[in-house]
């Protein structure tokens, strides 16, 4: 049995500030800034050199990018980045990893499934159809309890065969508040690769502060 719980500390929160005068005049570094979810291509030296955005635009980075979370060479990471497009290259302003947790069947899940509430902002398929994305607001706050850690995971409990012979996978968001205080919210993103979902559609079940939300999305044909 493998442990698949994902600590919240790996989730992404990006804050960017800029001077108002420069922004209004269109002269600042951020005046042409773009924000995109993308695949980040890593070379043998742990340097990011290329991105492919969810709009299927491929761009070389103006300068190679490195970060502590880039730990595997010759691979691809999912990221959210803010950048300027300069001479058909991406000048990175800010970048963070977007987790792509595995989907684990209920029988293989090692923990008790928790449904502590979150705020669900949106669920959408990337333009490429390769990713199912979620935007969440998670309650958090400072505590001296070193054991207090939130966890997220995706647990599948049912594979339904529909009358037309298509299949729908039911996935429940596991969220354990883990004794973390709920003083304020942080924005977090998660992506699920659609080629890892063994079905024609997915039904996501998320417990929120406003009650249970169920969303059904048709997946791209393989």
GROMACS .gro file of C-alpha atoms in nm:
model
  222
    1UNK     CA    1   0.000   0.000   0.000
    2UNK     CA    2   0.142   0.339  -0.089
    3UNK     CA    3   0.091   0.661   0.100
    4UNK     CA    4  -0.055   0.927  -0.127
    5UNK     CA    5  -0.165   1.201   0.111
    6UNK     CA    6  -0.049   1.538  -0.021
    7UNK     CA    7   0.052   1.798   0.240
    8UNK     CA    8  -0.090   2.142   0.172
    9UNK     CA    9   0.256   2.297   0.197
   10UNK     CA   10   0.316   2.184  -0.164
   11UNK     CA   11   0.019   2.373  -0.297
   12UNK     CA   12   0.075   2.696  -0.482
   13UNK     CA   13  -0.001   3.047  -0.371
   14UNK     CA   14   0.140   3.328  -0.585
   15UNK     CA   15   0.149   3.691  -0.481
   16UNK     CA   16   0.272   3.957  -0.721
   17UNK     CA   17   0.286   4.330  -0.655
   18UNK     CA   18   0.377   4.616  -0.881
   19UNK     CA   19   0.403   4.993  -0.867
   20UNK     CA   20   0.076   5.155  -0.964
   21UNK     CA   21   0.234   5.444  -1.156
   22UNK     CA   22   0.443   5.218  -1.378
   23UNK     CA   23   0.152   4.982  -1.435
   24UNK     CA   24  -0.087   5.259  -1.540
   25UNK     CA   25   0.165   5.407  -1.784
   26UNK     CA   26   0.244   5.066  -1.930
   27UNK     CA   27   0.609   5.111  -1.844
   28UNK     CA   28   0.656   4.862  -1.560
   29UNK     CA   29   0.790   4.512  -1.568
   30UNK     CA   30   0.439   4.377  -1.508
   31UNK     CA   31   0.254   4.583  -1.768
   32UNK     CA   32   0.267   4.298  -2.023
   33UNK     CA   33   0.253   4.019  -1.768
   34UNK     CA   34   0.068   3.698  -1.854
   35UNK     CA   35  -0.036   3.413  -1.630
   36UNK     CA   36  -0.067   3.056  -1.759
   37UNK     CA   37  -0.086   2.698  -1.644
   38UNK     CA   38   0.178   2.507  -1.833
   39UNK     CA   39   0.399   2.204  -1.863
   40UNK     CA   40   0.757   2.283  -1.770
   41UNK     CA   41   1.029   2.087  -1.950
   42UNK     CA   42   1.337   2.006  -1.737
   43UNK     CA   43   1.678   1.922  -1.884
   44UNK     CA   44   1.952   1.692  -1.752
   45UNK     CA   45   2.094   1.972  -1.535
   46UNK     CA   46   1.765   2.037  -1.348
   47UNK     CA   47   1.704   2.355  -1.545
   48UNK     CA   48   1.370   2.454  -1.691
   49UNK     CA   49   1.417   2.569  -2.050
   50UNK     CA   50   1.077   2.539  -2.221
   51UNK     CA   51   0.708   2.571  -2.138
   52UNK     CA   52   0.398   2.447  -2.319
   53UNK     CA   53   0.094   2.642  -2.204
   54UNK     CA   54  -0.259   2.511  -2.177
   55UNK     CA   55  -0.330   2.710  -2.495
   56UNK     CA   56  -0.075   2.479  -2.661
   57UNK     CA   57   0.178   2.758  -2.710
   58UNK     CA   58   0.537   2.642  -2.686
   59UNK     CA   59   0.790   2.899  -2.562
   60UNK     CA   60   1.156   2.886  -2.473
   61UNK     CA   61   1.252   3.061  -2.150
   62UNK     CA   62   1.454   3.376  -2.189
   63UNK     CA   63   1.684   3.244  -1.914
   64UNK     CA   64   1.695   2.889  -1.770
   65UNK     CA   65   1.488   2.862  -1.452
   66UNK     CA   66   1.572   2.664  -1.138
   67UNK     CA   67   1.386   2.609  -0.811
   68UNK     CA   68   1.408   2.386  -0.502
   69UNK     CA   69   1.102   2.189  -0.610
   70UNK     CA   70   1.266   2.091  -0.940
   71UNK     CA   71   1.424   1.764  -0.829
   72UNK     CA   72   1.404   1.527  -1.128
   73UNK     CA   73   1.606   1.569  -1.449
   74UNK     CA   74   1.472   1.504  -1.799
   75UNK     CA   75   1.109   1.526  -1.693
   76UNK     CA   76   0.801   1.750  -1.707
   77UNK     CA   77   0.642   1.944  -1.420
   78UNK     CA   78   0.302   2.106  -1.401
   79UNK     CA   79   0.328   2.472  -1.305
   80UNK     CA   80   0.156   2.809  -1.286
   81UNK     CA   81   0.376   3.093  -1.402
   82UNK     CA   82   0.358   3.465  -1.454
   83UNK     CA   83   0.579   3.597  -1.731
   84UNK     CA   84   0.641   3.856  -1.998
   85UNK     CA   85   0.649   3.743  -2.358
   86UNK     CA   86   0.958   3.902  -2.508
   87UNK     CA   87   1.075   3.823  -2.861
   88UNK     CA   88   0.866   3.503  -2.858
   89UNK     CA   89   1.034   3.390  -2.536
   90UNK     CA   90   0.904   3.376  -2.179
   91UNK     CA   91   1.070   3.604  -1.925
   92UNK     CA   92   0.970   3.441  -1.594
   93UNK     CA   93   0.847   3.672  -1.318
   94UNK     CA   94   0.710   3.408  -1.080
   95UNK     CA   95   0.658   3.033  -1.101
   96UNK     CA   96   0.534   2.759  -0.870
   97UNK     CA   97   0.459   2.391  -0.897
   98UNK     CA   98   0.101   2.273  -0.933
   99UNK     CA   99   0.058   1.928  -0.774
  100UNK     CA  100  -0.075   1.640  -0.985
  101UNK     CA  101  -0.173   1.385  -0.720
  102UNK     CA  102  -0.259   1.028  -0.818
  103UNK     CA  103  -0.615   0.901  -0.792
  104UNK     CA  104  -0.631   0.618  -0.539
  105UNK     CA  105  -0.909   0.363  -0.509
  106UNK     CA  106  -1.094   0.350  -0.180
  107UNK     CA  107  -0.966  -0.002  -0.113
  108UNK     CA  108  -0.603   0.111  -0.142
  109UNK     CA  109  -0.640   0.433   0.053
  110UNK     CA  110  -0.448   0.401   0.378
  111UNK     CA  111  -0.624   0.676   0.571
  112UNK     CA  112  -0.978   0.739   0.687
  113UNK     CA  113  -1.144   0.951   0.419
  114UNK     CA  114  -1.201   1.301   0.561
  115UNK     CA  115  -1.435   1.560   0.413
  116UNK     CA  116  -1.341   1.873   0.604
  117UNK     CA  117  -1.484   2.164   0.405
  118UNK     CA  118  -1.302   2.378   0.150
  119UNK     CA  119  -1.415   2.663  -0.072
  120UNK     CA  120  -1.439   2.542  -0.431
  121UNK     CA  121  -1.381   2.828  -0.676
  122UNK     CA  122  -1.385   2.641  -1.006
  123UNK     CA  123  -1.323   2.315  -1.194
  124UNK     CA  124  -1.230   2.318  -1.561
  125UNK     CA  125  -1.060   2.121  -1.836
  126UNK     CA  126  -0.750   2.268  -1.993
  127UNK     CA  127  -0.783   2.370  -2.358
  128UNK     CA  128  -0.552   2.083  -2.451
  129UNK     CA  129  -0.777   1.839  -2.264
  130UNK     CA  130  -0.472   1.699  -2.085
  131UNK     CA  131  -0.560   1.829  -1.737
  132UNK     CA  132  -0.859   1.867  -1.512
  133UNK     CA  133  -0.789   2.170  -1.293
  134UNK     CA  134  -0.929   2.275  -0.956
  135UNK     CA  135  -0.904   2.611  -0.782
  136UNK     CA  136  -0.959   2.593  -0.406
  137UNK     CA  137  -0.958   2.828  -0.109
  138UNK     CA  138  -0.820   2.657   0.202
  139UNK     CA  139  -0.853   2.789   0.555
  140UNK     CA  140  -0.528   2.816   0.745
  141UNK     CA  141  -0.351   3.006   1.022
  142UNK     CA  142  -0.046   3.011   1.246
  143UNK     CA  143  -0.016   2.752   1.520
  144UNK     CA  144   0.259   2.631   1.752
  145UNK     CA  145   0.142   2.272   1.702
  146UNK     CA  146   0.415   2.117   1.486
  147UNK     CA  147   0.192   1.818   1.406
  148UNK     CA  148  -0.081   2.035   1.252
  149UNK     CA  149  -0.072   1.977   0.874
  150UNK     CA  150  -0.355   1.979   0.621
  151UNK     CA  151  -0.375   1.701   0.364
  152UNK     CA  152  -0.545   1.659   0.028
  153UNK     CA  153  -0.597   1.348  -0.182
  154UNK     CA  154  -0.832   1.214  -0.450
  155UNK     CA  155  -1.013   0.890  -0.372
  156UNK     CA  156  -1.220   0.696  -0.626
  157UNK     CA  157  -1.499   0.482  -0.485
  158UNK     CA  158  -1.721   0.388  -0.783
  159UNK     CA  159  -1.683   0.318  -1.155
  160UNK     CA  160  -2.031   0.344  -1.305
  161UNK     CA  161  -2.116   0.185  -1.640
  162UNK     CA  162  -2.377   0.403  -1.811
  163UNK     CA  163  -2.659   0.275  -2.036
  164UNK     CA  164  -2.462   0.382  -2.345
  165UNK     CA  165  -2.168   0.167  -2.223
  166UNK     CA  166  -1.956   0.469  -2.133
  167UNK     CA  167  -1.799   0.480  -1.787
  168UNK     CA  168  -1.806   0.747  -1.516
  169UNK     CA  169  -1.550   0.749  -1.235
  170UNK     CA  170  -1.665   0.892  -0.901
  171UNK     CA  171  -1.386   1.079  -0.721
  172UNK     CA  172  -1.412   1.226  -0.374
  173UNK     CA  173  -1.184   1.505  -0.252
  174UNK     CA  174  -1.022   1.395   0.074
  175UNK     CA  175  -0.942   1.698   0.289
  176UNK     CA  176  -0.810   1.663   0.642
  177UNK     CA  177  -0.783   2.001   0.819
  178UNK     CA  178  -0.528   1.835   1.048
  179UNK     CA  179  -0.582   2.071   1.345
  180UNK     CA  180  -0.468   2.369   1.138
  181UNK     CA  181  -0.652   2.687   1.250
  182UNK     CA  182  -0.907   2.837   1.011
  183UNK     CA  183  -0.820   3.207   1.039
  184UNK     CA  184  -0.785   3.308   0.673
  185UNK     CA  185  -0.791   3.157   0.323
  186UNK     CA  186  -0.515   3.080   0.075
  187UNK     CA  187  -0.568   3.002  -0.291
  188UNK     CA  188  -0.445   2.663  -0.408
  189UNK     CA  189  -0.449   2.477  -0.737
  190UNK     CA  190  -0.446   2.107  -0.822
  191UNK     CA  191  -0.434   1.938  -1.163
  192UNK     CA  192  -0.536   1.584  -1.255
  193UNK     CA  193  -0.390   1.440  -1.579
  194UNK     CA  194  -0.690   1.313  -1.773
  195UNK     CA  195  -0.495   1.021  -1.919
  196UNK     CA  196  -0.474   0.884  -1.562
  197UNK     CA  197  -0.853   0.873  -1.529
  198UNK     CA  198  -0.976   0.533  -1.657
  199UNK     CA  199  -1.320   0.650  -1.767
  200UNK     CA  200  -1.511   0.857  -2.022
  201UNK     CA  201  -1.627   1.111  -1.765
  202UNK     CA  202  -1.557   1.199  -1.404
  203UNK     CA  203  -1.788   1.300  -1.122
  204UNK     CA  204  -1.608   1.504  -0.856
  205UNK     CA  205  -1.755   1.523  -0.507
  206UNK     CA  206  -1.630   1.809  -0.289
  207UNK     CA  207  -1.750   1.910   0.056
  208UNK     CA  208  -1.757   2.289   0.090
  209UNK     CA  209  -1.856   2.540   0.357
  210UNK     CA  210  -2.180   2.582   0.158
  211UNK     CA  211  -2.253   2.210   0.138
  212UNK     CA  212  -2.173   1.920  -0.091
  213UNK     CA  213  -2.089   2.008  -0.453
  214UNK     CA  214  -2.094   1.749  -0.733
  215UNK     CA  215  -1.951   1.829  -1.076
  216UNK     CA  216  -1.956   1.596  -1.377
  217UNK     CA  217  -1.714   1.655  -1.663
  218UNK     CA  218  -1.682   1.475  -1.994
  219UNK     CA  219  -1.323   1.374  -2.060
  220UNK     CA  220  -1.157   1.398  -2.402
  221UNK     CA  221  -1.163   1.085  -2.612
  222UNK     CA  222  -0.834   0.898  -2.620
   0.00000   0.00000   0.00000
